Amino acid sequence: MEIEIKFTLNDRAVQVRVPPSMTTLSMLREKFDLTGGKLACGEGECGACTIKIDDRTINSCLMFAVDCDGREIQTIEGLGSVAGLEIMQQAFVDHGAIQCGYCMPGMIMQARYVVDQNAGRDPLTRDDIARGLEGNVCRCSGYTKVVDAVAAVVLEEAAL
Amino acid sequence: MSIEMKTGGLNTVFAKETVIGTRLTKPDAPDKATGKTIYINDMVLPRMLFGKILHTDRVHAKIISIDTSAAKALAGVHAVLTGDDIPLLKFGTTRDNVPLKAGKVRCIRDEVAAVAAESEEIAAAAIALIKVEYEDLPAVFSPTEALREGAPVVQEDHPDNRSLAYNFSHGDVAAAEEQSDIVVEHEFKVPYVTHCCMGPGCVIADFDSAGRLTIYSQTQYPYNYKMDLAPAVGIHPGDIRVIQPPVGGAFGSKLDVYPFEPICALLSRASGRPVKLTFSREEEFINSPTRQPAEFRIRSGVNKDGTLTFRSVDCLMNNGAYTSWGPTTPVIQMRTFTGHFRVPVVEYKGLAAYTNSVYAGSFRGYGNVQATYVTASVMDMLAEEVGMDPIAFRLKNAQNPGEVTPQGSRLDDCKLKECIEIAAAKTNFLSKHKAYIEARDKPARIKRGIGIATSIHNAGGAKIHKSDGCGTILKLDDYARATLITGASEIGQGIDAVLTQIVMEELGIPKADVTIVNNDTALGPWDVGVHASRTTFVAGNSALRAARAARKQVLDAAAKQSNVTAEEMDLRQGHVVQADNGVAIIRLDKLLRQMHFTDEPELVMVSEYFEPNSELEDKNHVGNLSATWAHGAYVAEVEVDTETGEVKVLKITAVQDVGRVINRLGIEGQMEGGISVSLGYALSEELKIQDGRVLNPNFRDYKVPTAPETPEIELHFVEGDCKASPLGSKGIAELPAIIPAPAIANAVYNAIGIRFFAPPLTPEKVARALHGALPR
């Protein structure tokens, strides 16, 4: 049995039929070829599959695809544009935060969310940023350059 | 043909711009940041099937029968294999492993059957239909028990359960012990830890109709991989083409062939289709190699004036059921025990014993993580024995440049003293160390501590094969775009950026005009793989040779048509210029076209091979294994919560001998990432294995460091003239993953006066040490 769902994916209206047991991550990867988000644990423990749904981020490996119906979803592929990298993506590149990069689509989505959530409040400290990213595991970078990149975006956007 | 040397835009002056030492960003980073990079785990080939393995649920058992009939009958299943369906294909470090086990299973990882099906779901359903009947056998899990007479035999060819053994001695230990003022003995035990690559194990195998295998692999050593994979599949190494798509980390875990890879190849041959096999995270925890666990007994001698007199080490390793790279790590570990600090008399005995436990591979640091935890802890204890501070004691025993260790490691440009001095000065070490000891007895819940650790590691490759070289092919096209084809592998560490910089520097072209090709053994020249901190050193120097050869060819061609000699020219910003004043002579792309489209055409395409000036060990383990060696001195500052036992690392100050910084962004990333891995080793990581079974195969129960635990990190690079490296650089990727853990343990001792002989220093372990048994 498959269920038809409609939702907004990276600013486009989409319609798809999915089995009820399919996860959002599998749907994005298999039905839409959006392979940025990774299946690295499948248990919500590592954050490599982080996407934005409506106004919050989730581990897409833990959410059923059918629950996407009627909602607005953004993946790493929808963060930038063909014209160029989004400011957070560019900061991760410039600060050398990316080594193997496997966790980075999820890490960048979460970083964007942590900064956006804080809009209008006192600028995030490095500790705030680190706490906001605690659900995203990275084995290469040791996190220092990740936090450097996010802190730079905080500064840059505060100046806008 | 005459060449017009004056064209538009000439008389323009190009200043010398050096790119070596800058923060050039990784060429592959933009695609990784946008989710565009297709990792091996993301790949789909036309007609591809999905493989899955049935792992045993026994630790030691006879296989009575395997019934695969139901699996074979399931729609969508294309191949089902057991050990009885394939010839005996022995592979591995000591050829004691086979892809699919027949007759007997020896550990929880053992592969008893495999299927290839049209979807992952069908493959999983087929696996569930396979019935295996076992008869359990007595099992043995600890190496000590395995060596006792009458212990269960794990490998029939090794009835005494003895696997690899290593022995080295230099001088008379008994005499040295007699003459030493103080002799102490300590025992250490280091745990199983695992890599936790974010990209789980994955392989895609595709046989063609002529019997040749193309394998898409996460391997870190593609050229030797052909040699090691061939016997496991029963084909000639020359019939294997290895393609290396981007991978989600490796850290040493992909330095051997593991059974899932030949199994995938055998499934491809059986089904006539490409087959992809991917591990779940749980399979990754249980079925991937670990770091080698070990038990050490170390006897050390010191005189009252603080001079080290001897060091004698016994290392007992749990080999597990099969031999991968883990039990070979004494080769590097021994160098630290025998050669770190000036110890005139040294002895090392290492032995691995077969058990029915899981087996270990290599993991960033390759045996030196374990050795450095032991030696750096012992150095602090010996300093205390003789009443010296940790800095003075180390400086007294540190080698000078030019000294040679008992195993023949040549410390030509030894920077050990310099590293220690800088580390002590930058952290105000001695005054803090003294103050924290005085504060131990004062009533405060939170205690502070500071600790130092040092080590040595091969920094100019490690000659474990007859060649430790790397080949490079470099071509320049008609538009002055360079393609560098290298044997060196990229696993995230950033050799793409380093090699790009070298080409930019020598040929005066921009980053966007350099392409690095390094993912296909059919194209690339030989290399020993990305391991042993060797890639920047070996592949970098190989690329430097190729770039210089191309540069010479270009400048010689330019000089033929100019009154300026090649020696007086330089390449800058896409132009041939006069070196002294930077005035342009000709655009590089134009010169290349003129070289090409003429009666005597020439293309710029050069190939070079760089072999580091190092030696294979002789049978006594003597020889200068690496072309150069690097030291580091790292200081940890910690807080210990004496009620909860929680250790918080506030700061790591790392002083690292690097030869010369090539890519500042990359080397900082290697340091910070390595420190994080060592932080986990010190405080939280342990793969818990009880009676051969893995108890914590998930990220909830196996705790890797996350962003909030990351301490402040201060890096100092000691640069100098490394004569063994034309590029000037040393390899340093492993030392940051080696040294911090014992610095943290030494800092905890400084804080609370308790020494931990078995990492990790979990809150439970620290609290028990402080308070005795805790309430349940």
Tab-separated table of C-alpha atoms in Angstrom, chain B residues 400-602:
chain	number	residue	atom	x	y	z
B	400	ASN	CA	69.226	16.506	21.093
B	401	PRO	CA	69.230	16.867	17.310
B	402	GLY	CA	71.366	14.182	15.681
B	403	GLU	CA	70.824	11.485	18.274
B	404	VAL	CA	69.854	8.013	17.098
B	405	THR	CA	67.495	5.803	19.120
B	406	PRO	CA	68.301	2.154	19.941
B	407	GLN	CA	66.040	1.036	17.087
B	408	GLY	CA	67.799	3.371	14.692
B	409	SER	CA	65.297	6.228	14.454
B	410	ARG	CA	67.480	9.152	13.363
B	411	LEU	CA	66.442	12.307	15.192
B	412	ASP	CA	68.334	14.620	12.841
B	413	ASP	CA	66.310	17.734	13.583
B	414	CYS	CA	64.862	16.761	16.966
B	415	LYS	CA	62.613	19.504	18.331
B	416	LEU	CA	61.552	17.731	21.521
B	417	LYS	CA	63.185	20.159	23.970
B	418	GLU	CA	61.886	23.149	22.059
B	419	CYS	CA	58.337	21.747	22.097
B	420	ILE	CA	58.469	21.089	25.857
B	421	GLU	CA	59.890	24.535	26.614
B	422	ILE	CA	57.288	26.339	24.532
B	423	ALA	CA	54.455	24.262	26.012
B	424	ALA	CA	55.622	25.039	29.560
B	425	ALA	CA	56.072	28.749	28.857
B	426	LYS	CA	52.780	29.267	27.001
B	427	THR	CA	50.741	27.633	29.753
B	428	ASN	CA	52.599	28.968	32.795
B	429	PHE	CA	52.840	25.271	33.582
B	430	LEU	CA	55.081	25.122	36.633
B	431	SER	CA	53.327	27.698	38.776
B	432	LYS	CA	49.903	26.208	38.016
B	433	HIS	CA	51.153	22.664	38.621
B	434	LYS	CA	52.504	23.613	42.033
B	435	ALA	CA	49.426	25.633	43.001
B	436	TYR	CA	47.022	22.811	42.061
B	437	ILE	CA	48.978	20.299	44.179
B	438	GLU	CA	48.737	22.669	47.124
B	439	ALA	CA	44.984	23.065	46.517
B	440	ARG	CA	44.309	19.305	46.545
B	441	ASP	CA	43.661	19.207	50.292
B	442	LYS	CA	41.626	22.399	50.457
B	443	PRO	CA	37.850	21.990	50.729
B	444	ALA	CA	36.501	22.627	47.257
B	445	ARG	CA	34.254	20.480	45.148
B	446	ILE	CA	35.919	21.485	41.873
B	447	LYS	CA	39.663	20.790	41.619
B	448	ARG	CA	41.858	22.064	38.853
B	449	GLY	CA	44.808	20.309	37.280
B	450	ILE	CA	47.398	20.736	34.561
B	451	GLY	CA	49.327	17.984	32.806
B	452	ILE	CA	51.807	17.565	30.015
B	453	ALA	CA	52.474	14.698	27.640
B	454	THR	CA	54.861	14.283	24.732
B	455	SER	CA	55.496	11.768	22.029
B	456	ILE	CA	57.338	10.940	18.848
B	457	HIS	CA	55.893	9.594	15.593
B	458	ASN	CA	57.034	8.809	12.090
B	459	ALA	CA	56.678	12.018	10.085
B	460	GLY	CA	58.303	11.009	6.829
B	461	GLY	CA	56.266	7.958	5.951
B	462	ALA	CA	56.863	4.509	7.432
B	463	LYS	CA	58.646	1.945	5.333
B	464	ILE	CA	56.538	-1.123	5.983
B	465	HIS	CA	56.645	-2.165	2.312
B	466	LYS	CA	59.657	-2.425	0.056
B	467	SER	CA	58.726	0.984	-1.297
B	468	ASP	CA	57.072	3.791	0.641
B	469	GLY	CA	56.836	5.953	-2.459
B	470	CYS	CA	54.150	7.829	-4.343
B	471	GLY	CA	53.838	8.531	-8.052
B	472	THR	CA	52.543	11.680	-9.714
B	473	ILE	CA	51.577	12.450	-13.304
B	474	LEU	CA	51.143	16.122	-14.143
B	475	LYS	CA	49.882	17.570	-17.412
B	476	LEU	CA	49.234	21.083	-18.614
B	477	ASP	CA	46.681	21.561	-21.368
B	478	ASP	CA	46.506	24.222	-24.091
B	479	TYR	CA	44.713	26.586	-21.717
B	480	ALA	CA	47.304	26.274	-18.951
B	481	ARG	CA	44.979	24.144	-16.870
B	482	ALA	CA	46.865	21.580	-14.802
B	483	THR	CA	45.711	18.057	-14.002
B	484	LEU	CA	47.653	16.288	-11.290
B	485	ILE	CA	47.097	12.541	-11.157
B	486	THR	CA	48.420	11.188	-7.888
B	487	GLY	CA	48.507	7.859	-6.103
B	488	ALA	CA	47.562	9.639	-2.880
B	489	SER	CA	44.101	9.027	-1.443
B	490	GLU	CA	41.734	11.662	-0.073
B	491	ILE	CA	39.624	10.604	2.901
B	492	GLY	CA	38.756	14.077	4.117
B	493	GLN	CA	42.202	14.962	5.438
B	494	GLY	CA	42.826	17.539	2.725
B	495	ILE	CA	45.564	16.306	0.411
B	496	ASP	CA	43.510	17.837	-2.421
B	497	ALA	CA	44.234	21.311	-1.034
B	498	VAL	CA	47.904	20.592	-0.310
B	499	LEU	CA	48.636	19.260	-3.807
B	500	THR	CA	46.694	22.121	-5.388
B	501	GLN	CA	48.886	24.568	-3.484
B	502	ILE	CA	52.068	22.891	-4.647
B	503	VAL	CA	50.978	23.094	-8.294
B	504	MET	CA	49.855	26.712	-7.861
B	505	GLU	CA	53.139	27.637	-6.239
B	506	GLU	CA	55.419	26.043	-8.834
B	507	LEU	CA	53.410	26.868	-11.957
B	508	GLY	CA	51.977	30.252	-11.002
B	509	ILE	CA	48.396	29.344	-11.845
B	510	PRO	CA	45.203	29.917	-9.836
B	511	LYS	CA	43.349	27.363	-7.711
B	512	ALA	CA	40.508	27.021	-10.197
B	513	ASP	CA	42.967	25.934	-12.895
B	514	VAL	CA	44.180	22.881	-10.954
B	515	THR	CA	42.354	19.543	-11.006
B	516	ILE	CA	43.438	16.672	-8.761
B	517	VAL	CA	42.626	13.124	-9.938
B	518	ASN	CA	43.205	10.451	-7.300
B	519	ASN	CA	40.340	8.009	-7.249
B	520	ASP	CA	41.057	5.265	-9.785
B	521	THR	CA	43.861	2.693	-9.760
B	522	ALA	CA	43.554	2.347	-13.553
B	523	LEU	CA	44.754	5.950	-13.871
B	524	GLY	CA	46.853	6.705	-10.852
B	525	PRO	CA	50.454	5.732	-10.218
B	526	TRP	CA	51.335	3.598	-7.211
B	527	ASP	CA	51.190	4.778	-3.625
B	528	VAL	CA	51.175	2.985	-0.255
B	529	GLY	CA	48.003	4.697	0.897
B	530	VAL	CA	46.844	7.365	3.275
B	531	HIS	CA	48.208	6.214	6.621
B	532	ALA	CA	51.227	6.707	8.882
B	533	SER	CA	50.874	10.520	8.665
B	534	ARG	CA	52.604	10.109	5.320
B	535	THR	CA	50.529	11.761	2.620
B	536	THR	CA	51.613	15.410	2.762
B	537	PHE	CA	55.200	14.238	3.131
B	538	VAL	CA	55.320	11.555	0.441
B	539	ALA	CA	52.637	12.651	-2.039
B	540	GLY	CA	53.524	16.301	-1.457
B	541	ASN	CA	57.158	15.739	-2.314
B	542	SER	CA	56.171	13.608	-5.304
B	543	ALA	CA	53.880	16.387	-6.563
B	544	LEU	CA	56.633	18.926	-5.957
B	545	ARG	CA	58.985	16.957	-8.198
B	546	ALA	CA	56.387	16.700	-10.942
B	547	ALA	CA	55.486	20.377	-10.710
B	548	ARG	CA	59.167	21.346	-10.845
B	549	ALA	CA	59.734	19.110	-13.867
B	550	ALA	CA	56.781	20.708	-15.664
B	551	ARG	CA	58.035	24.137	-14.667
B	552	LYS	CA	61.469	23.385	-16.057
B	553	GLN	CA	60.027	22.197	-19.373
B	554	VAL	CA	57.939	25.349	-19.691
B	555	LEU	CA	60.736	27.735	-18.769
B	556	ASP	CA	63.229	25.971	-21.040
B	557	ALA	CA	60.778	26.393	-23.921
B	558	ALA	CA	60.286	30.064	-23.085
B	559	ALA	CA	64.031	30.621	-22.812
B	560	LYS	CA	64.599	29.199	-26.291
B	561	GLN	CA	62.742	32.131	-27.745
B	562	SER	CA	63.932	34.829	-25.416
B	563	ASN	CA	67.132	36.530	-24.400
B	564	VAL	CA	66.261	35.806	-20.794
B	565	THR	CA	67.541	32.462	-19.452
B	566	ALA	CA	65.241	29.917	-17.781
B	567	GLU	CA	67.016	30.525	-14.462
B	568	GLU	CA	66.110	34.204	-14.642
B	569	MET	CA	62.420	33.470	-15.244
B	570	ASP	CA	59.535	32.742	-12.942
B	571	LEU	CA	55.915	31.672	-13.392
B	572	ARG	CA	53.407	34.053	-11.855
B	573	GLN	CA	49.665	34.466	-12.297
B	574	GLY	CA	49.493	32.657	-15.610
B	575	HIS	CA	52.549	34.322	-17.103
B	576	VAL	CA	56.198	33.674	-17.684
B	577	VAL	CA	57.923	36.658	-16.087
B	578	GLN	CA	61.415	37.952	-15.396
B	579	ALA	CA	62.112	36.813	-11.845
B	580	ASP	CA	63.952	39.959	-10.767
B	581	ASN	CA	61.354	42.554	-11.717
B	582	GLY	CA	58.221	40.525	-12.415
B	583	VAL	CA	57.827	41.931	-15.936
B	584	ALA	CA	55.754	39.592	-18.106
B	585	ILE	CA	57.449	37.823	-21.007
B	586	ILE	CA	54.573	35.702	-22.358
B	587	ARG	CA	51.248	34.360	-21.211
B	588	LEU	CA	51.616	30.757	-20.072
B	589	ASP	CA	48.654	29.422	-22.066
B	590	LYS	CA	49.960	31.076	-25.207
B	591	LEU	CA	53.418	29.585	-24.684
B	592	LEU	CA	51.889	26.131	-24.169
B	593	ARG	CA	49.948	26.389	-27.441
B	594	GLN	CA	53.077	27.489	-29.232
B	595	MET	CA	54.962	24.504	-27.784
B	596	HIS	CA	52.167	22.196	-28.912
B	597	PHE	CA	51.247	23.465	-32.387
B	598	THR	CA	54.621	23.583	-34.043
B	599	ASP	CA	56.747	21.384	-36.296
B	600	GLU	CA	58.464	19.923	-33.284
B	601	PRO	CA	55.502	19.653	-30.970
B	602	GLU	CA	55.797	18.953	-27.277
